[in-house]
Amino acid sequence: MKKVLSLLMFVFFVNISAQEVIDKIIAVVGDEIILNSELEFQVGMYAAQRKLDSTSPELKKELLNKLIEDKLMYEQSLLDSIEVSDDDVNRQLEQVISYYTQQYGSQERLEEAYGMSVEKIKREMKEDTRKNLMAEMLKNQKFAKIDVTRREVNQFYATYKDSLGLVAEKFEIAHIFINPKSTDKLKKKARDFAQSLRDSIANGADFDELAKKNSDDIGSAKAGGDLGFVKRGVFYPEFESAAFGLKEGELSQVIESPV
């Protein structure tokens, strides 16, 4: 059953020191390999974007599966002679870097988080960006016109439900994300502000509008705080304890998480 949950939260950024590790191959897809460093980079970027716990095994598994899917699509795009221009790649890179800069607040904070300059981040991402664009182009060519009706979905489920196994429970969640500075005085100010937003919503104010105007999570703010459908095991415990304990339509108290 779909559950629409609303949360108010404020968080504190913490400095994470990167430890040197020996790289290793974690998957082979056709002629392509997936390195542990590639997965870790994707996990870090995705976690920063969605305010998730980057150490979550569930998140790593989900993104590894996506990397494998992307590699398969890329292999097929080569067979179909699909090409993308350098201009397309560079334009996509600029959009990605711009988005992550907004998420971190500045280029300096982005560079600090990943231990490399923005230009190096672009170089690290360039080849994967090209491959992803080729895979997306293939998807658009092959699958854009496929239209599956609700009746067909229901018929498929009725036929194969005994062999599909259990599907992970997912919830639709929205939040207003307040990012305070590190001093105790500013933390209290941020909490008081978050509490005032919660009080306004509890008294009938529109959650979507307040999220658009006040949330520091730029990505979800545009969608009224909507994080989409999420499952357990990818957020910080403080977040999950509040989120998954709510009933449909309920509003959480103000919560604090590490990131």
Tab-separated table of C-alpha atoms in Angstrom:
chain	number	residue	atom	x	y	z
A	1	MET	CA	0.000	0.000	0.000
A	2	LYS	CA	1.318	3.435	-0.904
A	3	LYS	CA	2.123	5.568	2.127
A	4	VAL	CA	2.679	9.288	1.737
A	5	LEU	CA	4.850	10.540	4.585
A	6	SER	CA	6.007	14.044	5.437
A	7	LEU	CA	9.135	14.847	7.395
A	8	LEU	CA	10.917	17.876	8.739
A	9	MET	CA	14.596	17.506	9.410
A	10	PHE	CA	17.789	19.447	9.865
A	11	VAL	CA	21.241	17.983	9.569
A	12	PHE	CA	24.897	18.542	10.264
A	13	PHE	CA	27.642	17.923	7.755
A	14	VAL	CA	30.538	15.876	9.054
A	15	ASN	CA	34.019	15.612	7.616
A	16	ILE	CA	34.859	12.134	6.377
A	17	SER	CA	38.484	11.223	5.819
A	18	ALA	CA	39.067	9.014	2.796
A	19	GLN	CA	41.196	5.947	3.447
A	20	GLU	CA	43.459	4.561	0.775
A	21	VAL	CA	42.273	1.167	-0.470
A	22	ILE	CA	43.499	-1.217	-3.120
A	23	ASP	CA	41.104	-1.165	-6.068
A	24	LYS	CA	39.514	-4.379	-7.286
A	25	ILE	CA	37.169	-5.660	-9.967
A	26	ILE	CA	33.715	-6.395	-8.548
A	27	ALA	CA	31.851	-7.270	-11.771
A	28	VAL	CA	32.521	-8.087	-15.422
A	29	VAL	CA	29.901	-7.263	-18.074
A	30	GLY	CA	30.920	-8.352	-21.573
A	31	ASP	CA	34.128	-6.474	-22.331
A	32	GLU	CA	33.475	-3.982	-19.532
A	33	ILE	CA	34.621	-4.187	-15.909
A	34	ILE	CA	33.222	-2.468	-12.840
A	35	LEU	CA	35.808	-1.399	-10.282
A	36	ASN	CA	35.147	-0.985	-6.588
A	37	SER	CA	36.346	2.626	-6.882
A	38	GLU	CA	33.749	3.255	-9.600
A	39	LEU	CA	30.968	1.927	-7.390
A	40	GLU	CA	32.183	3.920	-4.372
A	41	PHE	CA	32.308	7.103	-6.446
A	42	GLN	CA	28.747	6.565	-7.683
A	43	VAL	CA	27.525	5.751	-4.167
A	44	GLY	CA	29.127	8.910	-2.787
A	45	MET	CA	27.617	11.128	-5.453
A	46	TYR	CA	24.159	9.530	-5.231
A	47	ALA	CA	24.138	9.602	-1.425
A	48	ALA	CA	25.079	13.287	-1.422
A	49	GLN	CA	22.345	14.030	-3.942
A	50	ARG	CA	19.584	12.216	-2.043
A	51	LYS	CA	20.898	12.731	1.532
A	52	LEU	CA	21.356	8.975	2.020
A	53	ASP	CA	23.738	6.894	4.120
A	54	SER	CA	26.680	6.159	1.816
A	55	THR	CA	27.650	3.110	3.925
A	56	SER	CA	24.299	1.368	3.372
A	57	PRO	CA	24.736	-2.158	1.893
A	58	GLU	CA	21.285	-1.871	0.298
A	59	LEU	CA	22.273	1.339	-1.467
A	60	LYS	CA	25.510	-0.204	-2.756
A	61	LYS	CA	23.638	-3.259	-4.027
A	62	GLU	CA	21.051	-1.093	-5.771
A	63	LEU	CA	23.683	1.077	-7.473
A	64	LEU	CA	25.803	-1.931	-8.451
A	65	ASN	CA	22.771	-3.403	-10.204
A	66	LYS	CA	22.268	-0.089	-11.991
A	67	LEU	CA	25.929	-0.008	-13.063
A	68	ILE	CA	25.580	-3.527	-14.464
A	69	GLU	CA	22.411	-2.532	-16.327
A	70	ASP	CA	24.154	0.556	-17.724
A	71	LYS	CA	27.139	-1.536	-18.882
A	72	LEU	CA	24.796	-3.958	-20.649
A	73	MET	CA	23.023	-1.093	-22.378
A	74	TYR	CA	26.372	0.439	-23.346
A	75	GLU	CA	27.552	-2.855	-24.867
A	76	GLN	CA	24.376	-2.979	-26.954
A	77	SER	CA	24.764	0.668	-27.974
A	78	LEU	CA	28.186	-0.199	-29.427
A	79	LEU	CA	26.623	-2.983	-31.472
A	80	ASP	CA	24.013	-0.510	-32.726
A	81	SER	CA	26.753	2.027	-33.635
A	82	ILE	CA	25.286	4.725	-31.402
A	83	GLU	CA	27.497	7.785	-30.954
A	84	VAL	CA	27.376	10.944	-28.839
A	85	SER	CA	29.362	14.112	-29.477
A	86	ASP	CA	31.964	15.660	-27.184
A	87	ASP	CA	29.683	18.685	-26.889
A	88	ASP	CA	26.866	16.492	-25.548
A	89	VAL	CA	29.221	14.887	-23.029
A	90	ASN	CA	30.642	18.215	-21.855
A	91	ARG	CA	27.177	19.743	-21.581
A	92	GLN	CA	25.993	16.830	-19.438
A	93	LEU	CA	29.099	17.083	-17.240
A	94	GLU	CA	28.489	20.790	-16.655
A	95	GLN	CA	24.904	20.067	-15.611
A	96	VAL	CA	25.997	17.336	-13.204
A	97	ILE	CA	28.750	19.446	-11.625
A	98	SER	CA	26.388	22.410	-11.324
A	99	TYR	CA	23.846	20.216	-9.536
A	100	TYR	CA	26.363	18.764	-7.088
A	101	THR	CA	27.836	22.216	-6.429
A	102	GLN	CA	24.358	23.350	-5.401
A	103	GLN	CA	23.985	20.301	-3.179
A	104	TYR	CA	27.260	21.002	-1.353
A	105	GLY	CA	26.833	24.775	-1.304
A	106	SER	CA	30.008	25.678	-3.190
A	107	GLN	CA	32.685	24.229	-5.454
A	108	GLU	CA	35.132	24.377	-2.552
A	109	ARG	CA	32.957	22.100	-0.406
A	110	LEU	CA	32.444	19.727	-3.319
A	111	GLU	CA	36.201	19.524	-3.881
A	112	GLU	CA	36.814	19.020	-0.162
A	113	ALA	CA	34.278	16.193	0.026
A	114	TYR	CA	35.866	14.249	-2.844
A	115	GLY	CA	39.476	15.228	-2.286
A	116	MET	CA	39.988	16.460	-5.836
A	117	SER	CA	39.426	19.536	-7.974
A	118	VAL	CA	36.262	20.046	-10.011
A	119	GLU	CA	38.296	19.598	-13.179
A	120	LYS	CA	39.567	16.242	-11.938
A	121	ILE	CA	36.036	15.190	-10.986
A	122	LYS	CA	34.997	15.982	-14.562
A	123	ARG	CA	37.870	13.913	-15.941
A	124	GLU	CA	36.937	11.012	-13.661
A	125	MET	CA	33.319	11.188	-14.793
A	126	LYS	CA	33.806	11.929	-18.499
A	127	GLU	CA	34.069	8.401	-19.901
A	128	ASP	CA	31.208	7.080	-17.773
A	129	THR	CA	29.121	10.092	-18.788
A	130	ARG	CA	29.703	9.258	-22.459
A	131	LYS	CA	28.729	5.627	-21.896
A	132	ASN	CA	25.629	6.605	-19.938
A	133	LEU	CA	24.509	8.982	-22.684
A	134	MET	CA	24.945	6.224	-25.259
A	135	ALA	CA	22.934	3.846	-23.079
A	136	GLU	CA	20.179	6.445	-22.628
A	137	MET	CA	20.051	7.057	-26.370
A	138	LEU	CA	19.650	3.319	-26.913
A	139	LYS	CA	16.824	3.168	-24.373
A	140	ASN	CA	15.051	6.048	-26.080
A	141	GLN	CA	15.374	4.400	-29.489
A	142	LYS	CA	14.338	0.918	-28.387
A	143	PHE	CA	11.833	1.446	-25.589
A	144	ALA	CA	10.339	4.949	-25.867
A	145	LYS	CA	7.323	3.736	-27.857
A	146	ILE	CA	6.581	0.711	-25.686
A	147	ASP	CA	3.269	1.211	-23.879
A	148	VAL	CA	2.279	-1.300	-21.201
A	149	THR	CA	-1.298	-1.004	-19.942
A	150	ARG	CA	-2.432	-1.489	-16.345
A	151	ARG	CA	-4.455	-4.512	-17.493
A	152	GLU	CA	-1.322	-6.154	-18.942
A	153	VAL	CA	0.557	-5.533	-15.688
A	154	ASN	CA	-2.249	-7.090	-13.646
A	155	GLN	CA	-2.432	-10.097	-15.981
A	156	PHE	CA	1.331	-10.629	-15.729
A	157	TYR	CA	1.229	-10.425	-11.927
A	158	ALA	CA	-1.710	-12.832	-11.692
A	159	THR	CA	0.156	-15.343	-13.890
A	160	TYR	CA	3.589	-15.150	-12.265
A	161	LYS	CA	2.992	-13.880	-8.712
A	162	ASP	CA	3.975	-17.210	-7.108
A	163	SER	CA	7.423	-17.087	-8.730
A	164	LEU	CA	8.154	-13.380	-8.252
A	165	GLY	CA	9.211	-13.628	-4.617
A	166	LEU	CA	8.853	-10.894	-2.030
A	167	VAL	CA	9.076	-7.274	-3.127
A	168	ALA	CA	10.798	-4.850	-0.777
A	169	GLU	CA	8.377	-2.524	1.011
A	170	LYS	CA	8.642	1.037	-0.294
A	171	PHE	CA	7.245	4.334	0.912
A	172	GLU	CA	6.685	7.687	-0.754
A	173	ILE	CA	8.330	10.327	1.410
A	174	ALA	CA	8.610	14.108	1.349
A	175	HIS	CA	10.845	16.237	3.555
A	176	ILE	CA	11.965	19.791	4.253
A	177	PHE	CA	15.726	19.780	4.683
A	178	ILE	CA	17.334	22.528	6.799
A	179	ASN	CA	21.136	22.635	6.781
A	180	PRO	CA	22.480	24.622	9.771
A	181	LYS	CA	26.018	25.826	10.389
A	182	SER	CA	28.166	24.060	12.954
A	183	THR	CA	27.878	26.374	15.971
A	184	ASP	CA	25.428	25.496	18.735
A	185	LYS	CA	23.727	28.879	18.398
A	186	LEU	CA	23.067	28.396	14.694
A	187	LYS	CA	21.976	24.792	15.234
A	188	LYS	CA	19.346	25.984	17.696
A	189	LYS	CA	18.231	28.665	15.255
A	190	ALA	CA	17.866	26.035	12.527
A	191	ARG	CA	15.877	23.727	14.810
A	192	ASP	CA	13.583	26.568	15.874
A	193	PHE	CA	13.016	27.453	12.214
A	194	ALA	CA	12.266	23.823	11.342
A	195	GLN	CA	9.831	23.667	14.266
A	196	SER	CA	8.071	26.812	13.033
A	197	LEU	CA	7.654	25.195	9.612
A	198	ARG	CA	6.234	22.063	11.215
A	199	ASP	CA	3.780	24.120	13.275
A	200	SER	CA	2.646	25.953	10.142
A	201	ILE	CA	2.046	22.682	8.282
A	202	ALA	CA	0.200	21.191	11.260
A	203	ASN	CA	-2.058	24.256	11.197
A	204	GLY	CA	-2.911	23.834	7.526
A	205	ALA	CA	-0.057	25.426	5.559
A	206	ASP	CA	0.828	23.733	2.263
A	207	PHE	CA	3.788	21.358	2.704
A	208	ASP	CA	4.774	21.504	-0.977
A	209	GLU	CA	4.948	25.294	-1.039
A	210	LEU	CA	6.956	25.523	2.187
A	211	ALA	CA	9.381	22.900	0.876
A	212	LYS	CA	9.865	24.801	-2.394
A	213	LYS	CA	10.557	28.056	-0.535
A	214	ASN	CA	12.591	26.796	2.429
A	215	SER	CA	14.210	23.389	1.844
A	216	ASP	CA	18.007	23.361	1.425
A	217	ASP	CA	17.772	20.134	-0.576
A	218	ILE	CA	17.610	21.804	-3.980
A	219	GLY	CA	16.813	18.596	-5.847
A	220	SER	CA	13.705	17.652	-3.865
A	221	ALA	CA	12.649	21.242	-3.092
A	222	LYS	CA	11.638	21.757	-6.725
A	223	ALA	CA	9.251	18.817	-6.328
A	224	GLY	CA	7.754	20.094	-3.083
A	225	GLY	CA	10.137	18.013	-0.956
A	226	ASP	CA	9.241	14.757	-2.702
A	227	LEU	CA	11.960	12.073	-2.427
A	228	GLY	CA	9.956	9.558	-4.434
A	229	PHE	CA	9.550	5.923	-3.405
A	230	VAL	CA	12.265	4.725	-1.045
A	231	LYS	CA	12.939	1.538	0.883
A	232	ARG	CA	14.475	0.732	4.229
A	233	GLY	CA	18.219	0.490	4.663
A	234	VAL	CA	19.453	3.443	2.595
A	235	PHE	CA	18.826	6.373	4.958
A	236	TYR	CA	20.410	7.181	8.306
A	237	PRO	CA	18.761	5.438	11.301
A	238	GLU	CA	17.467	8.736	12.721
A	239	PHE	CA	15.640	9.425	9.467
A	240	GLU	CA	14.263	5.914	9.039
A	241	SER	CA	13.072	5.680	12.630
A	242	ALA	CA	10.905	8.756	12.090
A	243	ALA	CA	9.885	8.097	8.490
A	244	PHE	CA	8.870	4.455	8.628
A	245	GLY	CA	7.083	4.848	11.951
A	246	LEU	CA	4.524	7.220	10.450
A	247	LYS	CA	1.097	6.336	9.170
A	248	GLU	CA	-0.118	7.565	5.797
A	249	GLY	CA	-0.500	11.342	5.778
A	250	GLU	CA	1.161	11.872	9.171
A	251	LEU	CA	3.749	14.573	9.862
A	252	SER	CA	6.898	13.751	11.825
A	253	GLN	CA	8.491	15.795	14.549
A	254	VAL	CA	11.656	17.721	13.679
A	255	ILE	CA	14.525	15.233	13.472
A	256	GLU	CA	18.303	15.568	13.279
A	257	SER	CA	20.625	13.291	11.305
A	258	PRO	CA	24.416	13.259	10.757
A	259	VAL	CA	24.194	14.270	7.067
